Coordinates of C-alpha atoms in Angstrom, one line a residue:
M268 CA 2.6 216.2 -49.7
T269 CA 1.4 214.1 -46.8
E270 CA -2.1 212.7 -46.5
D271 CA -2.9 215.0 -43.6
A272 CA -1.7 218.1 -45.6
Q273 CA -4.0 217.1 -48.4
A274 CA -7.0 216.5 -46.1
P275 CA -8.7 220.0 -46.3
A276 CA -8.7 219.8 -50.1
A277 CA -9.9 216.1 -50.0
L278 CA -12.8 217.1 -47.7
A279 CA -13.7 220.1 -50.0
E280 CA -13.7 217.7 -53.0
R281 CA -15.9 215.3 -51.2
I282 CA -18.4 218.1 -50.3
V283 CA -18.5 219.4 -53.8
S284 CA -19.3 215.9 -55.0
Q285 CA -22.0 215.5 -52.4
L286 CA -23.6 218.9 -53.2
A287 CA -23.7 217.9 -56.8
A288 CA -26.1 215.0 -56.0
P289 CA -28.7 214.6 -58.8
A290 CA -32.1 216.2 -58.3
V291 CA -35.1 216.0 -60.7
D292 CA -35.9 219.0 -62.9
E293 CA -39.1 219.8 -60.9
V294 CA -37.0 220.2 -57.7
R295 CA -34.5 222.5 -59.5
A296 CA -37.4 224.5 -61.0
F297 CA -39.0 224.9 -57.5
A298 CA -35.6 225.9 -56.0
A299 CA -35.1 228.5 -58.7
A300 CA -38.5 230.0 -58.1
L301 CA -37.8 230.2 -54.3
G302 CA -34.3 231.6 -54.8
E303 CA -35.3 234.2 -57.3
A304 CA -38.3 235.3 -55.2
A305 CA -36.1 235.7 -52.1
G306 CA -33.2 237.3 -53.9
A307 CA -31.2 234.5 -52.4
R308 CA -27.6 233.4 -52.9
A309 CA -28.2 229.7 -52.8
V310 CA -30.9 227.0 -52.2
L311 CA -30.1 223.7 -50.6
F312 CA -32.4 220.6 -51.0
Y313 CA -32.3 217.9 -48.3
G314 CA -34.3 215.2 -46.6
S315 CA -35.6 211.8 -47.7
N316 CA -36.9 213.1 -51.1
L317 CA -33.3 213.9 -52.1
R318 CA -32.3 210.3 -51.5
T319 CA -35.4 208.7 -53.2
G320 CA -36.0 211.2 -55.9
S321 CA -39.7 211.2 -55.0
L322 CA -41.9 214.3 -55.4
E323 CA -44.5 213.0 -53.0
G324 CA -45.1 214.6 -49.6
V325 CA -43.3 217.8 -48.7
L326 CA -39.9 218.8 -50.2
D327 CA -37.4 220.4 -47.8
F328 CA -35.4 223.5 -48.9
Y329 CA -33.0 225.9 -47.2
V330 CA -32.9 229.3 -48.8
L331 CA -29.7 231.2 -48.0
T332 CA -29.9 235.0 -48.4
P333 CA -27.3 237.7 -48.8
G334 CA -26.2 240.2 -46.2
E335 CA -26.4 240.0 -42.4
Q336 CA -29.0 238.0 -40.5
V337 CA -31.8 240.4 -39.5
E338 CA -34.0 238.1 -37.4
K339 CA -32.4 237.0 -34.1
I340 CA -34.5 233.8 -34.0
W341 CA -34.0 232.0 -37.3
P342 CA -34.7 230.4 -39.7
R343 CA -38.0 231.8 -41.0
V344 CA -40.2 228.9 -42.0
S345 CA -42.8 228.9 -44.8
Y346 CA -44.9 226.6 -46.9
H347 CA -45.1 226.8 -50.7
E348 CA -46.9 225.1 -53.5
L349 CA -45.9 224.9 -57.2
E350 CA -47.9 223.5 -60.1
A351 CA -45.8 221.3 -62.2
G352 CA -47.8 219.9 -65.1
D353 CA -50.5 217.8 -63.5
K354 CA -48.8 217.7 -60.1
T355 CA -48.9 220.0 -57.2
L356 CA -45.4 220.2 -55.5
R357 CA -45.3 221.1 -51.9
A358 CA -42.3 222.4 -49.9
K359 CA -41.4 223.5 -46.4
V360 CA -38.8 226.2 -46.7
A361 CA -36.4 227.5 -44.1
A362 CA -34.7 230.8 -44.9
M363 CA -31.7 232.6 -43.2
S364 CA -28.6 234.5 -44.3
L365 CA -25.7 232.6 -45.7
K366 CA -23.4 234.4 -43.2
A367 CA -25.4 233.2 -40.2
F368 CA -25.6 229.7 -41.8
A369 CA -21.8 229.6 -42.2
K370 CA -21.2 230.7 -38.6
A371 CA -23.6 228.1 -37.2
A372 CA -22.0 225.4 -39.4
A373 CA -18.6 226.3 -38.0
G374 CA -19.9 225.9 -34.4
E375 CA -19.4 229.6 -33.6
L376 CA -23.0 230.0 -32.4
T377 CA -25.0 228.2 -29.7
D378 CA -27.1 226.6 -32.4
T379 CA -26.8 222.8 -32.9
T380 CA -29.3 222.3 -35.7
I381 CA -27.3 223.5 -38.7
W382 CA -24.2 221.4 -38.4
A383 CA -26.1 218.4 -37.2
R384 CA -28.5 218.7 -40.1
F385 CA -26.0 219.5 -42.9
V386 CA -23.4 216.9 -42.0
Q387 CA -26.1 214.7 -43.6
P388 CA -26.5 214.7 -47.4
S389 CA -27.8 217.7 -49.1
A390 CA -27.7 219.1 -52.7
L391 CA -27.0 222.6 -53.9
V392 CA -29.8 222.9 -56.4
W393 CA -29.7 226.6 -57.2
T394 CA -27.2 229.5 -56.9
G395 CA -27.7 233.2 -57.5
D396 CA -24.1 234.4 -57.9
D397 CA -20.7 233.1 -58.9
G398 CA -19.3 232.9 -55.4
A399 CA -22.3 231.1 -53.8
K400 CA -21.0 227.6 -54.6
C401 CA -17.7 228.2 -53.0
D402 CA -19.2 229.8 -49.9
V403 CA -21.8 227.0 -49.4
T404 CA -19.1 224.4 -49.9
A405 CA -17.0 225.9 -47.2
A406 CA -19.9 226.1 -44.8
I407 CA -20.9 222.5 -45.4
A408 CA -17.3 221.4 -44.9
D409 CA -17.2 223.3 -41.6
A410 CA -20.5 221.6 -40.6
A411 CA -18.7 218.2 -41.2
K412 CA -15.7 219.3 -39.1
T413 CA -17.8 220.6 -36.3
A414 CA -19.9 217.4 -36.1
A415 CA -16.9 215.1 -36.5
R416 CA -15.0 216.9 -33.8
L417 CA -17.8 216.4 -31.3
A418 CA -18.3 212.8 -32.4
A419 CA -14.6 212.2 -31.6
A420 CA -15.1 213.5 -28.0
L421 CA -18.4 211.7 -27.4
G422 CA -17.6 208.4 -29.1
P423 CA -15.4 205.6 -28.0
K424 CA -11.6 205.8 -27.9
S425 CA -11.6 203.4 -30.9
G426 CA -14.6 202.2 -32.9
S427 CA -16.4 202.1 -36.2
A428 CA -17.4 205.3 -38.0
D429 CA -21.0 204.2 -37.2
A430 CA -20.3 204.2 -33.5
Y431 CA -19.0 207.8 -33.5
W432 CA -21.9 209.1 -35.6
R433 CA -24.4 207.3 -33.4
A434 CA -23.0 208.9 -30.3
L435 CA -23.2 212.3 -32.0
F436 CA -26.8 212.0 -33.2
Q437 CA -28.0 210.6 -29.9
A438 CA -26.5 213.6 -28.1
T439 CA -27.9 216.2 -30.5
Y440 CA -31.4 214.7 -30.5
Q441 CA -31.5 214.7 -26.7
A442 CA -30.3 218.3 -26.6
E443 CA -33.0 219.6 -28.9
F444 CA -36.7 220.0 -28.5
R445 CA -37.7 217.4 -31.1
V446 CA -40.2 214.7 -31.7
E447 CA -38.1 212.1 -33.5
K448 CA -38.8 208.6 -32.4
T449 CA -36.1 206.8 -30.3
G450 CA -33.5 205.3 -32.6
R451 CA -33.9 207.9 -35.3
E452 CA -30.2 208.0 -35.7
N453 CA -30.2 204.4 -36.9
D454 CA -32.5 205.3 -39.8
I455 CA -30.1 208.1 -40.8
L456 CA -27.0 206.0 -40.6
S457 CA -28.5 202.9 -42.3
V458 CA -29.5 204.8 -45.5
N459 CA -26.3 206.9 -45.7
E460 CA -23.7 204.4 -44.5
E461 CA -21.2 205.1 -47.3
H462 CA -21.5 208.9 -46.9
F463 CA -20.8 208.9 -43.2
S464 CA -18.0 206.2 -43.2
V465 CA -16.0 208.2 -45.8
L466 CA -16.7 211.6 -44.4
L467 CA -15.6 211.0 -40.8
P468 CA -11.8 210.5 -41.2
L469 CA -11.7 213.2 -43.9
A470 CA -13.3 215.7 -41.5
W471 CA -11.0 214.7 -38.7
R472 CA -7.8 215.1 -40.7
A473 CA -9.0 218.4 -42.3
Q474 CA -8.9 220.0 -38.8
G475 CA -5.7 218.4 -37.7
I476 CA -7.0 215.4 -35.8
A477 CA -4.9 212.4 -36.9
V478 CA -6.6 209.1 -37.2
S479 CA -5.5 205.5 -37.5
H480 CA -7.3 202.5 -39.0
K481 CA -7.0 199.0 -37.9
G482 CA -9.5 196.2 -38.7
G483 CA -12.3 198.5 -39.5
Q484 CA -11.8 200.4 -36.3
L485 CA -10.9 204.2 -36.2
T486 CA -8.8 205.8 -33.5
P487 CA -8.8 209.6 -33.5
N488 CA -5.7 211.1 -31.9
L489 CA -7.5 213.3 -29.4
T490 CA -5.7 214.4 -26.2
E491 CA -7.5 214.6 -22.9
G492 CA -7.1 218.3 -23.1
D493 CA -8.7 218.5 -26.5
R494 CA -11.5 216.2 -25.4
S495 CA -12.2 218.4 -22.3
A496 CA -12.3 221.5 -24.4
I497 CA -14.7 220.0 -26.9
L498 CA -17.0 218.7 -24.2
A499 CA -17.0 222.2 -22.5
W500 CA -18.0 223.7 -25.8
W501 CA -20.7 221.1 -26.2
D502 CA -22.0 221.6 -22.6
K503 CA -23.1 225.1 -23.3
R504 CA -24.9 224.2 -26.5
Q505 CA -26.5 221.2 -24.8
R506 CA -27.9 223.3 -22.1
M507 CA -29.2 225.9 -24.5
G508 CA -30.6 223.4 -27.0
K509 CA -34.1 222.9 -25.7
P510 CA -34.7 226.6 -24.8
L511 CA -33.5 227.7 -28.2
N512 CA -35.6 225.1 -30.1
F513 CA -38.7 226.1 -28.0
M514 CA -38.2 229.7 -28.9
R515 CA -38.1 228.8 -32.6
L516 CA -41.3 226.7 -32.3
L517 CA -43.0 229.6 -30.5
K518 CA -42.0 232.0 -33.2
A519 CA -43.0 229.6 -36.0
S520 CA -46.5 229.4 -34.5
T521 CA -47.1 233.0 -35.4
T522 CA -44.8 233.6 -38.4
F523 CA -45.1 230.3 -40.3
E524 CA -46.1 231.6 -43.7
G525 CA -48.7 229.4 -45.4
A526 CA -49.3 227.4 -42.1
T527 CA -53.0 227.0 -42.8
R528 CA -52.5 225.5 -46.3
Y529 CA -49.8 223.3 -44.9
A530 CA -52.0 222.1 -42.0
A531 CA -55.0 221.6 -44.3
W532 CA -52.9 219.4 -46.7
K533 CA -51.5 217.4 -43.8
I534 CA -54.9 216.8 -42.3
E535 CA -56.4 215.6 -45.6
R536 CA -53.4 213.5 -46.4
H537 CA -53.5 211.6 -43.1
T538 CA -57.3 211.5 -42.4
G539 CA -59.0 211.9 -45.8
M540 CA -60.9 214.9 -44.5
P541 CA -60.7 218.0 -46.7
V542 CA -60.2 221.3 -44.9
E543 CA -61.4 224.5 -46.6
V544 CA -58.8 227.2 -46.5
T545 CA -60.8 230.4 -45.8
P546 CA -59.5 233.9 -45.6
F547 CA -60.2 233.9 -41.8
R548 CA -58.3 230.7 -41.4
E549 CA -55.3 232.1 -43.4
R550 CA -55.2 235.2 -41.3
H551 CA -55.9 233.6 -37.9
P552 CA -54.7 230.0 -37.9
I553 CA -54.6 229.7 -34.1
L554 CA -58.2 231.1 -33.6
A555 CA -59.4 228.8 -36.4
A556 CA -57.8 225.7 -34.9
P557 CA -60.6 224.7 -32.5
G558 CA -63.2 224.7 -35.3
V559 CA -61.0 222.5 -37.5
L560 CA -60.3 220.1 -34.6
F561 CA -64.0 219.9 -33.9
Q562 CA -64.6 219.1 -37.6
L563 CA -61.9 216.5 -37.4
W564 CA -63.5 214.9 -34.3
R565 CA -66.9 214.6 -36.1
H566 CA -65.2 213.2 -39.2
R567 CA -63.5 210.5 -37.1
R568 CA -66.7 209.6 -35.3
K569 CA -68.4 209.0 -38.7

């Protein structure tokens, strides 16, 4: 069997290994609590805490539920806390159906956030049924193929893996309504260099894009017709990126469960000013915001 024929299996094997990344017991316990409460199929853990193993700050989870996606604007975002011995663990949780997640990862939807986020390392830290691992693996492999395909069209004719990924992340950050600092893609690539350098040729070959290596340079065999088709696909998503992200931010401002506790923790962490979480502030975070801001202003003046 040729190398290209083996590529889909090689990519799947790589994704399985990536998703099995170690996570501390507290993270797995938190994921289990979230998954069981939501009746979920799987929980993914990602972000800088996955890489460092730290429990400080806010942990990032994606909770993937069964059935069809009910909400048209997804994911639903919430904030959770869990007492673990003498520690309080905090998490920002995004929830959506696994079916919608898989479609977005495969590039079938106008969304850009799923495949751009989950081509980066993540760990499958909890599953609710026997088939969940297989379904999540397939979705993450599709995310890698979607991202790599666009990287081939946006990047140079020949170049390092780093050059292709940099072109991809620069384009997706510009297309989305985000607040990342300029050069954020360099931070992502520098701490995950081995992950991205191995993943790119695997993801290309797994979808039939032949690639040659010479002196550390990669050359994907992409025809001008293929490149034009990929860029036309991207043009629609690029134009929809900011409006879609703005709609999600607008929705989150009214549906972010636990937003008051999350904001109170962030304010105290960054300014040292404790914020009392009252029933009124829990029910009406937007109405309560001016009072908290005035309190913060007085605190800073002191």
